[in-house]
């Protein structure tokens, strides 16, 4: 009976915790608004190849720099007569792709290294020096190197940004691993004869999930901004593929004549980054076990 009861008790605790987190998020108006914004952005990004009004490469030289509100072009056109709305939709899709790929790269590498650094004292010094080495190379230098070796592309931009985010993931996971390692339930598992891998997989990692999730929500907007910077500099997504960064780079020459061509992509970048940051802060507060006692 004990073997059956313990998993059932753990499942009940997990369900209760999820319900508490969802309740806290629903009570936070900013969290709800940011989640709605992110959900709409994700849906539009997924469906943009099919719901965009025009092809991103479709030009109309008779209607260049059409202002927002022009019939057939809700957000106007750019210097080649391309529909700004269609390009923003596909550009947001590319930004979210880079953000998710970069964060996935940093988590796949950073989480195991952070767990090892926090749990195994012998590995801590080696992994810490590796972290310092990565911090010594700004992501722009990595992006330039990758662009020179493999060419500028969405994938290379995601890799460069992901590598730049690995040190932050390692430090956050290492810190939480050190905290969890000192708790009684981990010591009890070790006394019972559990192996190191079992303790890490069964006790440390599940309890560090909340910290990892918060770190991911904070890293995604940084990756989106990084992609915009790289594309603006010509090191990211290459034309004619749409990107919010390349739209800004192109529009800066015509800022006086068609300011909307630069303002609108900038607003989308700012909106995505702000929504992720606000939701990340709300998620961190919702996952805080001390929240019920405040």
C-alpha atoms as a printed R data frame, in Angstrom:
    type eleno elety resid chain resno      x      y       z
1   ATOM     1    CA   UNK     A     1  0.000  0.000   0.000
2   ATOM     2    CA   UNK     A     2  2.846  2.381   0.729
3   ATOM     3    CA   UNK     A     3  4.249  1.987  -2.785
4   ATOM     4    CA   UNK     A     4  0.891  3.016  -4.259
5   ATOM     5    CA   UNK     A     5  0.140  5.751  -1.754
6   ATOM     6    CA   UNK     A     6  3.346  7.759  -2.178
7   ATOM     7    CA   UNK     A     7  2.966  8.386  -5.941
8   ATOM     8    CA   UNK     A     8 -0.693  9.264  -5.410
9   ATOM     9    CA   UNK     A     9  0.234 11.750  -2.695
10  ATOM    10    CA   UNK     A    10  2.929 13.302  -4.890
11  ATOM    11    CA   UNK     A    11  0.448 13.569  -7.769
12  ATOM    12    CA   UNK     A    12 -2.085 15.284  -5.515
13  ATOM    13    CA   UNK     A    13  0.543 17.768  -4.321
14  ATOM    14    CA   UNK     A    14  1.573 18.476  -7.928
15  ATOM    15    CA   UNK     A    15 -2.035 19.076  -8.983
16  ATOM    16    CA   UNK     A    16 -2.613 21.357  -5.988
17  ATOM    17    CA   UNK     A    17  0.501 23.344  -6.808
18  ATOM    18    CA   UNK     A    18 -0.506 23.802 -10.450
19  ATOM    19    CA   UNK     A    19 -3.955 24.958  -9.369
20  ATOM    20    CA   UNK     A    20 -2.384 27.464  -6.968
21  ATOM    21    CA   UNK     A    21 -0.084 28.833  -9.683
22  ATOM    22    CA   UNK     A    22 -2.958 29.196 -12.176
23  ATOM    23    CA   UNK     A    23 -5.086 30.920  -9.519
24  ATOM    24    CA   UNK     A    24 -2.337 33.438  -8.803
25  ATOM    25    CA   UNK     A    25 -1.835 34.132 -12.496
26  ATOM    26    CA   UNK     A    26 -5.559 34.691 -13.061
27  ATOM    27    CA   UNK     A    27 -5.647 37.187 -10.216
28  ATOM    28    CA   UNK     A    28 -2.877 39.255 -11.816
29  ATOM    29    CA   UNK     A    29 -4.372 41.522 -14.548
30  ATOM    30    CA   UNK     A    30 -0.971 42.222 -16.112
31  ATOM    31    CA   UNK     A    31 -0.261 38.501 -16.319
32  ATOM    32    CA   UNK     A    32 -3.578 37.889 -18.063
33  ATOM    33    CA   UNK     A    33 -3.043 40.723 -20.547
34  ATOM    34    CA   UNK     A    34  0.538 39.657 -21.322
35  ATOM    35    CA   UNK     A    35 -0.551 36.034 -21.767
36  ATOM    36    CA   UNK     A    36 -3.304 37.085 -24.191
37  ATOM    37    CA   UNK     A    37 -0.806 39.174 -26.164
38  ATOM    38    CA   UNK     A    38  1.670 36.291 -26.342
39  ATOM    39    CA   UNK     A    39 -1.050 33.802 -27.279
40  ATOM    40    CA   UNK     A    40 -2.279 36.046 -30.116
41  ATOM    41    CA   UNK     A    41  1.295 36.602 -31.295
42  ATOM    42    CA   UNK     A    42  1.944 32.851 -31.300
43  ATOM    43    CA   UNK     A    43 -1.264 32.113 -33.235
44  ATOM    44    CA   UNK     A    44 -0.542 34.825 -35.795
45  ATOM    45    CA   UNK     A    45  3.060 33.629 -36.156
46  ATOM    46    CA   UNK     A    46  1.965 30.027 -36.733
47  ATOM    47    CA   UNK     A    47 -0.723 30.954 -39.250
48  ATOM    48    CA   UNK     A    48  1.031 33.920 -40.899
49  ATOM    49    CA   UNK     A    49  2.021 32.057 -44.099
50  ATOM    50    CA   UNK     A    50 -1.689 31.428 -44.735
51  ATOM    51    CA   UNK     A    51 -3.410 34.500 -43.265
52  ATOM    52    CA   UNK     A    52 -1.014 37.224 -44.434
53  ATOM    53    CA   UNK     A    53 -2.862 39.473 -46.926
54  ATOM    54    CA   UNK     A    54 -0.010 39.447 -49.451
55  ATOM    55    CA   UNK     A    55  3.141 37.547 -50.252
56  ATOM    56    CA   UNK     A    56  6.130 39.110 -48.522
57  ATOM    57    CA   UNK     A    57  7.881 39.514 -51.884
58  ATOM    58    CA   UNK     A    58  4.901 40.979 -53.743
59  ATOM    59    CA   UNK     A    59  5.770 44.499 -54.886
60  ATOM    60    CA   UNK     A    60  3.643 47.338 -56.223
61  ATOM    61    CA   UNK     A    61  5.836 50.182 -57.459
62  ATOM    62    CA   UNK     A    62  2.774 52.317 -58.123
63  ATOM    63    CA   UNK     A    63  1.946 52.353 -54.391
64  ATOM    64    CA   UNK     A    64  5.264 52.789 -52.630
65  ATOM    65    CA   UNK     A    65  5.186 54.444 -49.188
66  ATOM    66    CA   UNK     A    66  1.400 54.182 -48.981
67  ATOM    67    CA   UNK     A    67  0.418 55.426 -45.498
68  ATOM    68    CA   UNK     A    68 -1.432 53.262 -42.954
69  ATOM    69    CA   UNK     A    69 -5.130 53.058 -43.678
70  ATOM    70    CA   UNK     A    70 -4.690 52.842 -47.429
71  ATOM    71    CA   UNK     A    71 -7.371 50.548 -48.918
72  ATOM    72    CA   UNK     A    72 -5.868 47.099 -49.261
73  ATOM    73    CA   UNK     A    73 -2.881 47.972 -47.050
74  ATOM    74    CA   UNK     A    74 -3.958 48.459 -43.440
75  ATOM    75    CA   UNK     A    75 -0.442 49.350 -42.233
76  ATOM    76    CA   UNK     A    76  0.779 50.884 -45.477
77  ATOM    77    CA   UNK     A    77  3.600 49.830 -47.780
78  ATOM    78    CA   UNK     A    78  7.388 50.161 -47.802
79  ATOM    79    CA   UNK     A    79  9.844 51.554 -50.362
80  ATOM    80    CA   UNK     A    80  9.150 48.687 -52.791
81  ATOM    81    CA   UNK     A    81  5.384 48.732 -52.353
82  ATOM    82    CA   UNK     A    82  5.378 45.602 -50.190
83  ATOM    83    CA   UNK     A    83  2.614 45.259 -47.621
84  ATOM    84    CA   UNK     A    84  3.929 46.211 -44.174
85  ATOM    85    CA   UNK     A    85  1.338 44.132 -42.294
86  ATOM    86    CA   UNK     A    86  2.286 40.944 -44.151
87  ATOM    87    CA   UNK     A    87  5.978 41.515 -43.545
88  ATOM    88    CA   UNK     A    88  5.434 42.256 -39.845
89  ATOM    89    CA   UNK     A    89  3.448 39.035 -39.434
90  ATOM    90    CA   UNK     A    90  6.175 36.944 -41.063
91  ATOM    91    CA   UNK     A    91  8.881 38.950 -39.298
92  ATOM    92    CA   UNK     A    92  7.303 38.277 -35.894
93  ATOM    93    CA   UNK     A    93  7.226 34.582 -36.808
94  ATOM    94    CA   UNK     A    94 10.982 34.666 -37.482
95  ATOM    95    CA   UNK     A    95 11.657 36.555 -34.236
96  ATOM    96    CA   UNK     A    96  9.727 34.017 -32.164
97  ATOM    97    CA   UNK     A    97 11.478 31.151 -33.953
98  ATOM    98    CA   UNK     A    98 14.896 32.600 -33.125
99  ATOM    99    CA   UNK     A    99 13.827 33.281 -29.542
100 ATOM   100    CA   UNK     A   100 12.589 29.735 -28.954
101 ATOM   101    CA   UNK     A   101 15.556 28.104 -30.721
102 ATOM   102    CA   UNK     A   102 18.072 30.232 -28.831
103 ATOM   103    CA   UNK     A   103 16.477 29.524 -25.448
104 ATOM   104    CA   UNK     A   104 16.174 25.808 -26.241
105 ATOM   105    CA   UNK     A   105 19.887 25.746 -27.122
106 ATOM   106    CA   UNK     A   106 20.854 27.493 -23.888
107 ATOM   107    CA   UNK     A   107 18.648 25.218 -21.759
108 ATOM   108    CA   UNK     A   108 19.820 21.965 -23.365
109 ATOM   109    CA   UNK     A   109 23.438 22.875 -22.622
110 ATOM   110    CA   UNK     A   110 23.124 25.108 -19.572
111 ATOM   111    CA   UNK     A   111 20.748 23.061 -17.382
112 ATOM   112    CA   UNK     A   112 22.889 19.868 -17.215
113 ATOM   113    CA   UNK     A   113 26.037 21.932 -16.637
114 ATOM   114    CA   UNK     A   114 24.317 23.974 -13.932
115 ATOM   115    CA   UNK     A   115 23.100 20.815 -12.187
116 ATOM   116    CA   UNK     A   116 26.573 19.288 -12.343
117 ATOM   117    CA   UNK     A   117 28.256 22.459 -11.069
118 ATOM   118    CA   UNK     A   118 25.897 22.748  -8.128
119 ATOM   119    CA   UNK     A   119 25.873 19.083  -7.137
120 ATOM   120    CA   UNK     A   120 29.413 17.858  -7.846
121 ATOM   121    CA   UNK     A   121 32.060 19.959  -6.107
122 ATOM   122    CA   UNK     A   122 34.837 18.575  -8.336
123 ATOM   123    CA   UNK     A   123 33.058 19.809 -11.470
124 ATOM   124    CA   UNK     A   124 32.170 23.226 -10.113
125 ATOM   125    CA   UNK     A   125 35.550 24.844 -10.770
126 ATOM   126    CA   UNK     A   126 35.787 23.484 -14.323
127 ATOM   127    CA   UNK     A   127 32.262 24.533 -15.285
128 ATOM   128    CA   UNK     A   128 32.740 27.944 -13.651
129 ATOM   129    CA   UNK     A   129 35.838 28.561 -15.762
130 ATOM   130    CA   UNK     A   130 33.894 27.486 -18.848
131 ATOM   131    CA   UNK     A   131 31.191 29.987 -17.908
132 ATOM   132    CA   UNK     A   132 33.761 32.752 -17.525
133 ATOM   133    CA   UNK     A   133 35.192 31.849 -20.946
134 ATOM   134    CA   UNK     A   134 31.781 32.204 -22.596
135 ATOM   135    CA   UNK     A   135 31.202 35.533 -20.840
136 ATOM   136    CA   UNK     A   136 34.453 36.825 -22.314
137 ATOM   137    CA   UNK     A   137 32.981 36.656 -25.841
138 ATOM   138    CA   UNK     A   138 29.997 38.967 -26.519
139 ATOM   139    CA   UNK     A   139 27.304 37.431 -28.685
140 ATOM   140    CA   UNK     A   140 28.001 39.943 -31.466
141 ATOM   141    CA   UNK     A   141 31.527 38.560 -31.824
142 ATOM   142    CA   UNK     A   142 30.138 35.014 -31.913
143 ATOM   143    CA   UNK     A   143 27.572 36.069 -34.505
144 ATOM   144    CA   UNK     A   144 30.250 37.682 -36.675
145 ATOM   145    CA   UNK     A   145 32.370 34.535 -36.434
146 ATOM   146    CA   UNK     A   146 29.480 32.234 -37.324
147 ATOM   147    CA   UNK     A   147 28.431 34.516 -40.175
148 ATOM   148    CA   UNK     A   148 31.981 34.477 -41.529
149 ATOM   149    CA   UNK     A   149 32.245 30.682 -41.285
150 ATOM   150    CA   UNK     A   150 28.742 29.475 -42.112
151 ATOM   151    CA   UNK     A   151 26.996 32.559 -43.478
152 ATOM   152    CA   UNK     A   152 24.346 34.785 -41.947
153 ATOM   153    CA   UNK     A   153 21.041 32.973 -41.373
154 ATOM   154    CA   UNK     A   154 18.220 32.452 -38.877
155 ATOM   155    CA   UNK     A   155 19.807 29.266 -37.540
156 ATOM   156    CA   UNK     A   156 23.234 30.801 -37.012
157 ATOM   157    CA   UNK     A   157 21.694 33.813 -35.285
158 ATOM   158    CA   UNK     A   158 19.798 31.474 -32.929
159 ATOM   159    CA   UNK     A   159 22.968 29.510 -32.171
160 ATOM   160    CA   UNK     A   160 24.975 32.665 -31.423
161 ATOM   161    CA   UNK     A   161 22.290 34.070 -29.118
162 ATOM   162    CA   UNK     A   162 21.775 30.680 -27.462
163 ATOM   163    CA   UNK     A   163 25.486 30.309 -26.710
164 ATOM   164    CA   UNK     A   164 25.540 33.816 -25.245
165 ATOM   165    CA   UNK     A   165 22.683 32.860 -22.877
166 ATOM   166    CA   UNK     A   166 24.290 29.657 -21.584
167 ATOM   167    CA   UNK     A   167 26.265 31.349 -18.748
168 ATOM   168    CA   UNK     A   168 23.109 32.884 -17.295
169 ATOM   169    CA   UNK     A   169 21.325 29.524 -17.324
170 ATOM   170    CA   UNK     A   170 24.306 27.766 -15.708
171 ATOM   171    CA   UNK     A   171 24.520 30.310 -12.897
172 ATOM   172    CA   UNK     A   172 20.793 30.263 -12.134
173 ATOM   173    CA   UNK     A   173 20.538 26.454 -12.145
174 ATOM   174    CA   UNK     A   174 23.771 26.069 -10.144
175 ATOM   175    CA   UNK     A   175 22.524 28.460  -7.486
176 ATOM   176    CA   UNK     A   176 19.196 26.644  -7.116
177 ATOM   177    CA   UNK     A   177 20.930 23.249  -7.100
178 ATOM   178    CA   UNK     A   178 23.135 24.355  -4.219
179 ATOM   179    CA   UNK     A   179 20.028 25.453  -2.310
180 ATOM   180    CA   UNK     A   180 18.133 22.230  -2.973
181 ATOM   181    CA   UNK     A   181 21.154 20.065  -2.202
182 ATOM   182    CA   UNK     A   182 21.205 21.362   1.368
183 ATOM   183    CA   UNK     A   183 17.547 20.487   2.062
184 ATOM   184    CA   UNK     A   184 16.505 17.524   4.197
185 ATOM   185    CA   UNK     A   185 14.663 15.516   1.522
186 ATOM   186    CA   UNK     A   186 17.814 15.360  -0.633
187 ATOM   187    CA   UNK     A   187 19.918 14.277   2.340
188 ATOM   188    CA   UNK     A   188 17.319 11.609   3.154
189 ATOM   189    CA   UNK     A   189 17.453 10.283  -0.403
190 ATOM   190    CA   UNK     A   190 21.261 10.055  -0.213
191 ATOM   191    CA   UNK     A   191 21.097  8.244   3.142
192 ATOM   192    CA   UNK     A   192 18.608  5.769   1.635
193 ATOM   193    CA   UNK     A   193 21.232  4.866  -0.951
194 ATOM   194    CA   UNK     A   194 19.945  6.794  -3.981
195 ATOM   195    CA   UNK     A   195 22.525  7.356  -6.694
196 ATOM   196    CA   UNK     A   196 23.643 10.843  -7.711
197 ATOM   197    CA   UNK     A   197 21.858 10.616 -11.054
198 ATOM   198    CA   UNK     A   198 18.662  9.496  -9.313
199 ATOM   199    CA   UNK     A   199 18.834 12.408  -6.866
200 ATOM   200    CA   UNK     A   200 19.424 14.883  -9.694
201 ATOM   201    CA   UNK     A   201 16.666 13.503 -11.921
202 ATOM   202    CA   UNK     A   202 14.105 12.688  -9.234
203 ATOM   203    CA   UNK     A   203 14.601 15.436  -6.661
204 ATOM   204    CA   UNK     A   204 16.800 18.324  -7.832
205 ATOM   205    CA   UNK     A   205 15.609 18.870 -11.410
206 ATOM   206    CA   UNK     A   206 11.831 18.697 -10.726
207 ATOM   207    CA   UNK     A   207 12.162 21.226  -7.907
208 ATOM   208    CA   UNK     A   208 14.331 23.504 -10.057
209 ATOM   209    CA   UNK     A   209 11.793 23.529 -12.894
210 ATOM   210    CA   UNK     A   210 10.133 26.735 -11.713
211 ATOM   211    CA   UNK     A   211 13.457 28.594 -11.752
212 ATOM   212    CA   UNK     A   212 14.222 27.234 -15.223
213 ATOM   213    CA   UNK     A   213 10.813 28.298 -16.553
214 ATOM   214    CA   UNK     A   214 11.244 31.825 -15.220
215 ATOM   215    CA   UNK     A   215 14.738 32.008 -16.708
216 ATOM   216    CA   UNK     A   216 13.338 30.921 -20.094
217 ATOM   217    CA   UNK     A   217 10.627 33.598 -20.079
218 ATOM   218    CA   UNK     A   218 13.283 36.218 -19.327
219 ATOM   219    CA   UNK     A   219 15.691 34.876 -21.959
220 ATOM   220    CA   UNK     A   220 13.189 34.798 -24.841
221 ATOM   221    CA   UNK     A   221 12.708 38.611 -25.049
222 ATOM   222    CA   UNK     A   222 16.482 39.066 -24.859
223 ATOM   223    CA   UNK     A   223 16.817 36.628 -27.766
224 ATOM   224    CA   UNK     A   224 14.155 38.504 -29.758
225 ATOM   225    CA   UNK     A   225 16.022 41.768 -29.236
226 ATOM   226    CA   UNK     A   226 19.291 40.029 -30.125
227 ATOM   227    CA   UNK     A   227 17.810 38.738 -33.378
228 ATOM   228    CA   UNK     A   228 16.586 42.220 -34.254
229 ATOM   229    CA   UNK     A   229 20.065 43.636 -33.606
230 ATOM   230    CA   UNK     A   230 21.782 40.958 -35.702
231 ATOM   231    CA   UNK     A   231 19.319 41.343 -38.575
232 ATOM   232    CA   UNK     A   232 19.656 45.128 -38.395
233 ATOM   233    CA   UNK     A   233 23.429 44.718 -38.776
234 ATOM   234    CA   UNK     A   234 23.042 42.195 -41.608
235 ATOM   235    CA   UNK     A   235 24.233 39.219 -39.507
236 ATOM   236    CA   UNK     A   236 20.854 37.562 -39.022
237 ATOM   237    CA   UNK     A   237 18.008 36.736 -41.376
238 ATOM   238    CA   UNK     A   238 18.869 37.795 -44.895
239 ATOM   239    CA   UNK     A   239 16.581 39.573 -47.394
240 ATOM   240    CA   UNK     A   240 14.217 38.932 -49.038
241 ATOM   241    CA   UNK     A   241 13.130 36.861 -46.012
242 ATOM   242    CA   UNK     A   242 11.191 39.180 -43.683
243 ATOM   243    CA   UNK     A   243 12.588 40.137 -40.304
244 ATOM   244    CA   UNK     A   244 11.677 42.938 -37.924
245 ATOM   245    CA   UNK     A   245 15.348 43.859 -37.703
246 ATOM   246    CA   UNK     A   246 15.842 44.067 -41.481
247 ATOM   247    CA   UNK     A   247 12.637 46.103 -41.773
248 ATOM   248    CA   UNK     A   248 14.106 48.613 -39.315
249 ATOM   249    CA   UNK     A   249 17.413 48.679 -41.171
250 ATOM   250    CA   UNK     A   250 15.690 49.365 -44.491
251 ATOM   251    CA   UNK     A   251 13.243 51.906 -43.097
252 ATOM   252    CA   UNK     A   252 15.866 54.067 -41.420
253 ATOM   253    CA   UNK     A   253 16.844 55.577 -44.782
254 ATOM   254    CA   UNK     A   254 13.257 56.694 -45.333
255 ATOM   255    CA   UNK     A   255 12.377 57.651 -41.753
256 ATOM   256    CA   UNK     A   256 11.467 61.224 -42.668
257 ATOM   257    CA   UNK     A   257  9.304 60.201 -45.624
258 ATOM   258    CA   UNK     A   258  7.644 57.066 -44.192
259 ATOM   259    CA   UNK     A   259  8.113 56.948 -40.406
260 ATOM   260    CA   UNK     A   260  5.507 54.197 -40.006
261 ATOM   261    CA   UNK     A   261  7.774 51.754 -41.836
262 ATOM   262    CA   UNK     A   262 10.224 52.007 -38.925
263 ATOM   263    CA   UNK     A   263  7.852 52.707 -36.042
264 ATOM   264    CA   UNK     A   264  5.546 49.735 -36.571
265 ATOM   265    CA   UNK     A   265  8.229 46.985 -36.510
266 ATOM   266    CA   UNK     A   266  9.789 48.698 -33.496
267 ATOM   267    CA   UNK     A   267  6.455 48.697 -31.675
268 ATOM   268    CA   UNK     A   268  6.016 44.973 -32.373
269 ATOM   269    CA   UNK     A   269  9.512 44.201 -31.028
270 ATOM   270    CA   UNK     A   270  8.853 46.305 -27.937
271 ATOM   271    CA   UNK     A   271  5.415 44.727 -27.407
272 ATOM   272    CA   UNK     A   272  6.728 41.155 -27.627
273 ATOM   273    CA   UNK     A   273  9.656 41.850 -25.299
274 ATOM   274    CA   UNK     A   274  7.447 43.673 -22.786
275 ATOM   275    CA   UNK     A   275  4.809 40.922 -22.786
276 ATOM   276    CA   UNK     A   276  7.404 38.216 -22.153
277 ATOM   277    CA   UNK     A   277  9.044 40.215 -19.362
278 ATOM   278    CA   UNK     A   278  5.736 40.997 -17.643
279 ATOM   279    CA   UNK     A   279  4.559 37.395 -17.894
280 ATOM   280    CA   UNK     A   280  7.939 36.166 -16.638
281 ATOM   281    CA   UNK     A   281  7.694 38.405 -13.554
282 ATOM   282    CA   UNK     A   282  4.132 37.246 -12.907
283 ATOM   283    CA   UNK     A   283  5.138 33.599 -13.334
284 ATOM   284    CA   UNK     A   284  8.018 34.040 -10.897
285 ATOM   285    CA   UNK     A   285  5.637 35.495  -8.288
286 ATOM   286    CA   UNK     A   286  3.069 32.750  -8.913
287 ATOM   287    CA   UNK     A   287  5.666 29.995  -8.485
288 ATOM   288    CA   UNK     A   288  7.029 31.503  -5.268
289 ATOM   289    CA   UNK     A   289  6.003 29.109  -2.448
290 ATOM   290    CA   UNK     A   290  6.076 32.016   0.031
291 ATOM   291    CA   UNK     A   291  3.338 33.845  -1.875
292 ATOM   292    CA   UNK     A   292  0.504 32.411   0.216
293 ATOM   293    CA   UNK     A   293  2.038 33.806   3.395
294 ATOM   294    CA   UNK     A   294  2.340 37.395   2.217
